[in-house]
Coordinates of C-alpha atoms in Angstrom, one line a residue:
Chain A
M789 CA 16.8 7.7 14.7
F790 CA 15.3 11.0 13.7
V791 CA 12.1 11.0 11.8
Q792 CA 11.4 14.3 9.9
E793 CA 8.9 15.7 7.5
M794 CA 9.8 15.8 3.8
T795 CA 9.2 18.9 1.7
P796 CA 6.9 18.6 -1.4
D797 CA 10.0 18.7 -3.6
Q798 CA 11.6 15.9 -1.7
C799 CA 8.4 13.9 -2.0
F800 CA 8.2 14.3 -5.8
A801 CA 11.9 13.4 -6.1
L802 CA 11.1 10.1 -4.3
L803 CA 8.1 9.5 -6.5
A804 CA 10.2 10.2 -9.6
Q805 CA 12.9 7.8 -8.4
E806 CA 10.6 4.9 -7.6
H807 CA 8.4 2.9 -10.0
V808 CA 6.4 0.7 -7.7
A809 CA 3.8 2.1 -5.3
R810 CA 0.6 1.2 -3.6
L811 CA -2.7 2.6 -4.8
A812 CA -5.7 2.9 -2.5
C813 CA -9.2 3.7 -3.6
T814 CA -12.5 3.6 -1.9
H815 CA -16.1 2.7 -2.7
A816 CA -19.2 2.4 -0.5
G817 CA -17.2 2.8 2.7
K818 CA -14.6 0.1 1.9
A819 CA -11.0 0.5 1.1
Y820 CA -8.9 -1.4 -1.5
V821 CA -5.1 -1.3 -1.9
V822 CA -3.0 -2.9 -4.6
P823 CA 0.5 -2.5 -5.9
I824 CA 1.0 -0.5 -9.2
Q825 CA 4.0 0.1 -11.4
Y826 CA 4.1 3.7 -12.5
V827 CA 6.0 6.6 -14.0
L828 CA 5.9 10.1 -12.6
A829 CA 5.6 13.0 -15.1
G830 CA 5.3 16.4 -13.5
H831 CA 2.7 15.9 -10.8
R832 CA 1.1 13.0 -12.6
I833 CA 1.5 9.4 -11.7
Y834 CA 0.9 7.4 -14.9
S835 CA 0.0 3.8 -14.7
F836 CA -2.2 1.2 -16.4
S837 CA -4.2 -1.9 -15.4
M838 CA -6.5 -4.5 -16.9
L839 CA -10.1 -3.7 -16.2
G840 CA -10.9 -4.9 -12.6
Q841 CA -12.0 -3.8 -9.2
K842 CA -9.7 -0.8 -8.8
I843 CA -10.6 0.7 -12.2
L844 CA -14.3 0.2 -11.6
W845 CA -14.0 1.8 -8.1
M846 CA -11.8 4.7 -9.4
R847 CA -14.3 5.4 -12.1
Q848 CA -17.0 5.8 -9.4
N849 CA -14.8 7.7 -6.9
P850 CA -11.7 9.3 -8.4
E851 CA -10.3 10.4 -5.1
V852 CA -7.3 8.1 -4.5
C853 CA -4.2 7.8 -2.4
V854 CA -0.8 6.5 -3.5
Q855 CA 2.1 5.5 -1.2
A856 CA 5.7 4.9 -2.2
D857 CA 8.8 4.3 -0.2
R858 CA 12.5 3.6 -0.3
V859 CA 13.8 1.5 2.6
E860 CA 17.5 1.0 3.0
D861 CA 17.2 -0.5 6.5
A862 CA 15.2 0.0 9.7
H863 CA 16.8 3.3 10.4
H864 CA 17.1 4.8 6.9
W865 CA 13.9 5.1 5.0
K866 CA 11.6 7.5 3.2
S867 CA 7.9 7.2 2.7
V868 CA 5.6 9.4 0.7
V869 CA 1.8 9.6 0.6
A870 CA 0.1 11.4 -2.3
N871 CA -3.5 12.3 -2.6
G872 CA -4.8 12.8 -6.1
H873 CA -7.5 12.5 -8.6
Y874 CA -8.0 9.6 -11.1
H875 CA -8.1 10.5 -14.8
E876 CA -8.5 7.8 -17.5
V877 CA -6.6 8.2 -20.8
P878 CA -8.8 6.3 -23.2
D879 CA -7.7 5.3 -26.7
I880 CA -10.5 7.1 -28.4
K881 CA -10.8 10.0 -30.8
G882 CA -9.7 13.2 -29.1
H883 CA -7.7 11.3 -26.5
H884 CA -5.4 9.3 -28.8
D885 CA -2.4 11.5 -28.4
G886 CA -2.7 11.4 -24.6
H887 CA -3.1 7.7 -24.7
M888 CA 0.0 7.2 -26.7
R889 CA 2.0 9.5 -24.5
A890 CA 1.0 7.4 -21.5
W891 CA 1.8 4.2 -23.3
S892 CA 5.2 5.6 -24.4
L893 CA 6.0 6.7 -20.8
L894 CA 5.0 3.4 -19.4
Q895 CA 6.7 1.4 -22.1
S896 CA 10.0 2.9 -20.9
R897 CA 9.7 0.8 -17.8
T898 CA 10.2 -2.9 -18.5
N899 CA 10.1 -4.7 -15.1
W900 CA 6.3 -5.1 -15.0
W901 CA 5.3 -7.2 -12.1
E902 CA 2.0 -5.7 -11.0
P903 CA -0.3 -8.5 -9.9
G904 CA -3.1 -8.6 -12.5
G905 CA -1.2 -6.3 -14.8
Y906 CA 0.7 -7.5 -17.8
Q907 CA 2.9 -6.0 -20.5
P908 CA 0.5 -3.5 -22.1
R909 CA -0.3 -4.3 -25.6
P910 CA -2.6 -1.8 -27.3
H911 CA -5.2 -3.5 -29.4
A912 CA -4.4 -7.0 -28.0
A913 CA -7.1 -9.5 -28.6
D914 CA -7.5 -10.5 -25.0
G915 CA -8.6 -7.1 -23.7
K916 CA -6.9 -3.8 -23.7
P917 CA -5.3 -2.3 -20.6
V918 CA -6.8 0.9 -19.1
F919 CA -4.3 3.7 -19.1
F920 CA -4.7 6.4 -16.4
F921 CA -2.9 9.0 -14.4
I922 CA -3.3 10.3 -10.8
E923 CA -3.1 14.1 -10.7
V924 CA -1.4 14.7 -7.4
H925 CA -2.9 17.6 -5.4
E926 CA -1.3 16.9 -2.0
V927 CA 1.8 15.1 -1.0
T928 CA 3.4 14.5 2.4
G929 CA 6.4 12.4 3.4
R930 CA 8.6 11.3 6.3
M931 CA 12.1 10.2 6.3
A932 CA 14.3 8.6 8.9
A933 CA 18.0 8.9 9.4
E934 CA 20.5 8.2 12.2
S935 CA 21.0 11.0 14.7
G936 CA 23.6 13.5 13.3
E937 CA 23.2 12.5 9.6
Chain B
M442 CA 5.1 -15.9 -16.8
F443 CA 2.0 -17.5 -15.3
V444 CA -0.1 -15.5 -12.9
Q445 CA -2.4 -17.6 -10.8
E446 CA -4.8 -17.2 -7.9
M447 CA -3.6 -18.1 -4.4
T448 CA -5.6 -20.2 -2.0
P449 CA -6.6 -18.7 1.4
D450 CA -4.0 -20.9 3.0
Q451 CA -1.3 -19.7 0.7
C452 CA -2.4 -16.1 1.4
F453 CA -2.2 -16.5 5.2
A454 CA 1.2 -18.2 4.8
L455 CA 2.5 -15.2 3.0
L456 CA 1.0 -12.8 5.6
A457 CA 2.7 -14.9 8.3
Q458 CA 6.0 -14.7 6.5
E459 CA 6.0 -11.0 5.9
H460 CA 6.1 -8.3 8.5
V461 CA 5.6 -5.1 6.5
A462 CA 2.3 -4.4 4.7
R463 CA 0.3 -1.5 3.5
L464 CA -2.9 -0.6 5.4
A465 CA -5.6 1.3 3.6
C466 CA -8.5 2.9 5.3
T467 CA -11.3 5.3 4.2
H468 CA -13.3 8.2 5.6
A469 CA -15.7 10.5 3.9
G470 CA -15.1 9.1 0.4
K471 CA -11.3 9.5 0.7
A472 CA -8.7 6.8 0.8
Y473 CA -5.5 6.7 2.9
V474 CA -2.7 4.2 2.7
V475 CA 0.4 3.8 4.8
P476 CA 3.0 1.2 5.6
I477 CA 2.7 -0.8 8.8
Q478 CA 4.8 -3.3 10.5
Y479 CA 2.7 -6.2 11.8
V480 CA 2.6 -9.7 13.2
L481 CA 0.1 -12.3 12.0
A482 CA -1.6 -14.4 14.7
G483 CA -4.3 -16.8 13.4
H484 CA -6.4 -14.6 11.2
R485 CA -5.5 -11.4 13.0
I486 CA -3.0 -8.8 11.8
Y487 CA -1.5 -7.2 14.9
S488 CA 0.1 -3.7 14.7
F489 CA 0.4 -0.5 16.5
S490 CA 0.7 3.2 15.8
M491 CA 1.0 6.5 17.4
L492 CA -2.3 8.4 17.4
G493 CA -2.8 10.0 14.0
Q494 CA -4.9 10.1 10.8
K495 CA -5.2 6.3 10.3
I496 CA -6.2 5.5 13.9
L497 CA -8.8 8.4 13.8
W498 CA -10.2 7.1 10.5
M499 CA -10.2 3.5 11.5
R500 CA -12.1 4.4 14.7
Q501 CA -14.8 6.0 12.5
N502 CA -14.8 3.3 9.8
P503 CA -13.2 0.0 10.9
E504 CA -13.5 -1.6 7.4
V505 CA -9.9 -1.7 6.2
C506 CA -7.7 -3.4 3.6
V507 CA -4.2 -4.7 4.0
Q508 CA -1.8 -5.6 1.2
A509 CA 1.5 -7.5 1.5
D510 CA 3.8 -9.0 -1.0
R511 CA 7.0 -10.8 -1.6
V512 CA 8.8 -9.9 -4.8
E513 CA 11.9 -11.9 -5.9
D514 CA 12.0 -10.4 -9.4
A515 CA 9.7 -9.3 -12.1
H516 CA 8.7 -12.8 -12.9
H517 CA 8.5 -14.3 -9.4
W518 CA 6.2 -12.6 -6.9
K519 CA 3.3 -13.0 -4.6
S520 CA 0.8 -10.4 -3.5
V521 CA -2.0 -10.7 -1.0
V522 CA -5.0 -8.4 -0.3
A523 CA -6.8 -8.9 3.0
N524 CA -10.1 -7.2 3.9
G525 CA -10.8 -7.0 7.6
H526 CA -12.2 -5.2 10.6
Y527 CA -10.2 -2.9 12.9
H528 CA -10.2 -3.7 16.6
E529 CA -8.4 -1.6 19.1
V530 CA -6.6 -3.2 22.1
P531 CA -6.6 -0.5 24.7
D532 CA -4.6 -0.7 27.9
I533 CA -7.6 -0.4 30.2
K534 CA -9.2 -2.5 32.7
G535 CA -10.8 -5.6 31.1
H536 CA -8.5 -5.3 28.1
H537 CA -5.1 -5.4 29.8
D538 CA -4.3 -9.0 29.0
G539 CA -5.2 -8.5 25.3
H540 CA -3.1 -5.4 25.3
M541 CA -0.1 -7.2 26.7
R542 CA -0.5 -10.1 24.3
A543 CA -0.4 -7.6 21.4
W544 CA 2.6 -5.9 22.9
S545 CA 4.4 -9.2 23.4
L546 CA 3.7 -10.3 19.9
L547 CA 4.9 -7.0 18.4
Q548 CA 7.9 -6.8 20.6
S549 CA 9.2 -10.0 19.0
R550 CA 9.8 -8.0 15.9
T551 CA 12.6 -5.6 16.3
N552 CA 13.1 -3.9 12.9
W553 CA 10.6 -1.2 13.3
W554 CA 10.6 1.3 10.5
E555 CA 7.1 2.3 10.1
P556 CA 6.9 6.0 9.3
G557 CA 5.4 7.7 12.3
G558 CA 5.7 4.6 14.4
Y559 CA 8.4 4.2 17.0
Q560 CA 9.5 1.4 19.3
P561 CA 6.4 0.9 21.4
R562 CA 7.0 1.9 25.0
P563 CA 3.9 1.3 27.2
H564 CA 3.5 4.1 29.6
A565 CA 6.0 6.3 27.8
A566 CA 5.8 10.0 28.8
D567 CA 5.5 11.2 25.2
G568 CA 2.2 9.5 24.3
K569 CA 1.4 5.8 24.2
P570 CA 1.1 3.9 21.0
V571 CA -2.3 2.5 20.0
F572 CA -2.3 -1.3 19.7
F573 CA -4.8 -2.8 17.3
F574 CA -5.5 -5.8 15.2
I575 CA -7.3 -6.3 11.9
E576 CA -9.6 -9.4 12.0
V577 CA -9.3 -10.7 8.4
H578 CA -12.6 -11.8 6.9
E579 CA -11.6 -12.1 3.3
V580 CA -8.2 -12.8 1.6
T581 CA -7.2 -13.1 -2.0
G582 CA -3.8 -13.3 -3.7
R583 CA -2.0 -13.8 -6.9
M584 CA 1.4 -15.2 -7.6
A585 CA 3.6 -15.3 -10.7
A586 CA 6.1 -17.9 -11.8
E587 CA 7.9 -18.8 -14.9
S588 CA 6.1 -21.1 -17.3
G589 CA 6.6 -24.8 -16.3
E590 CA 7.6 -24.1 -12.6

């Protein structure tokens, strides 16, 4: 098995292909990692969440890390780590268009399974999801293949 | 779909069942998350890695977070987040037995695919892997099932 570095283009191609990743954030010297469902648009990772620990932490420290992978088997896999900056897309005056763009992007993915996340329903009575994107400023990846492939 | 909290016993049962997780660590206000292959023993998550960013960061800040999940489909999944403390198991006098226990545990899992990790070979000429465990001190989880299951 050969393990080799991926180019940034290869990394973004994997991020575009996948829709589940792990998002890590940090606060007061502690780390927190949870799965997210996302959509890549350009160099932005769009996602949403109900208000909770990760949103509260990312509001305090927007420097986050996202990891995604595609594993065929033990000898054929790709894994990407993206460092980026958290930006919230609130549904308020001046941000409404951005909010609806995020909503529209995310709505195109239907297999929501994020723990703690639910089908986003703007203006739902039981609390509105928080829409956000991670602006990726650094991406690295590794992939493995059999010798000679 | 119902989403419900898992008990600590249910969380450890999932961690025992799975062997790939995501490990997040933090240093200087930044987060880093990578996949690991691991074996659970008691409340300890055993793993290994070649020397690199995550080992260097965990040596400086041993407070880490591990996330594992089992996803059958969008409506049937479990996800666990474990907070714990990093402990290295060096192959030095006084730690040799612990090191070999870790090695033995990890050797029982053969499907290594961790990016950057290779089949551990103690005393290999090209650098020795670092063996470590995360002592879990807090675990939470959520699981989803169809209504009525």
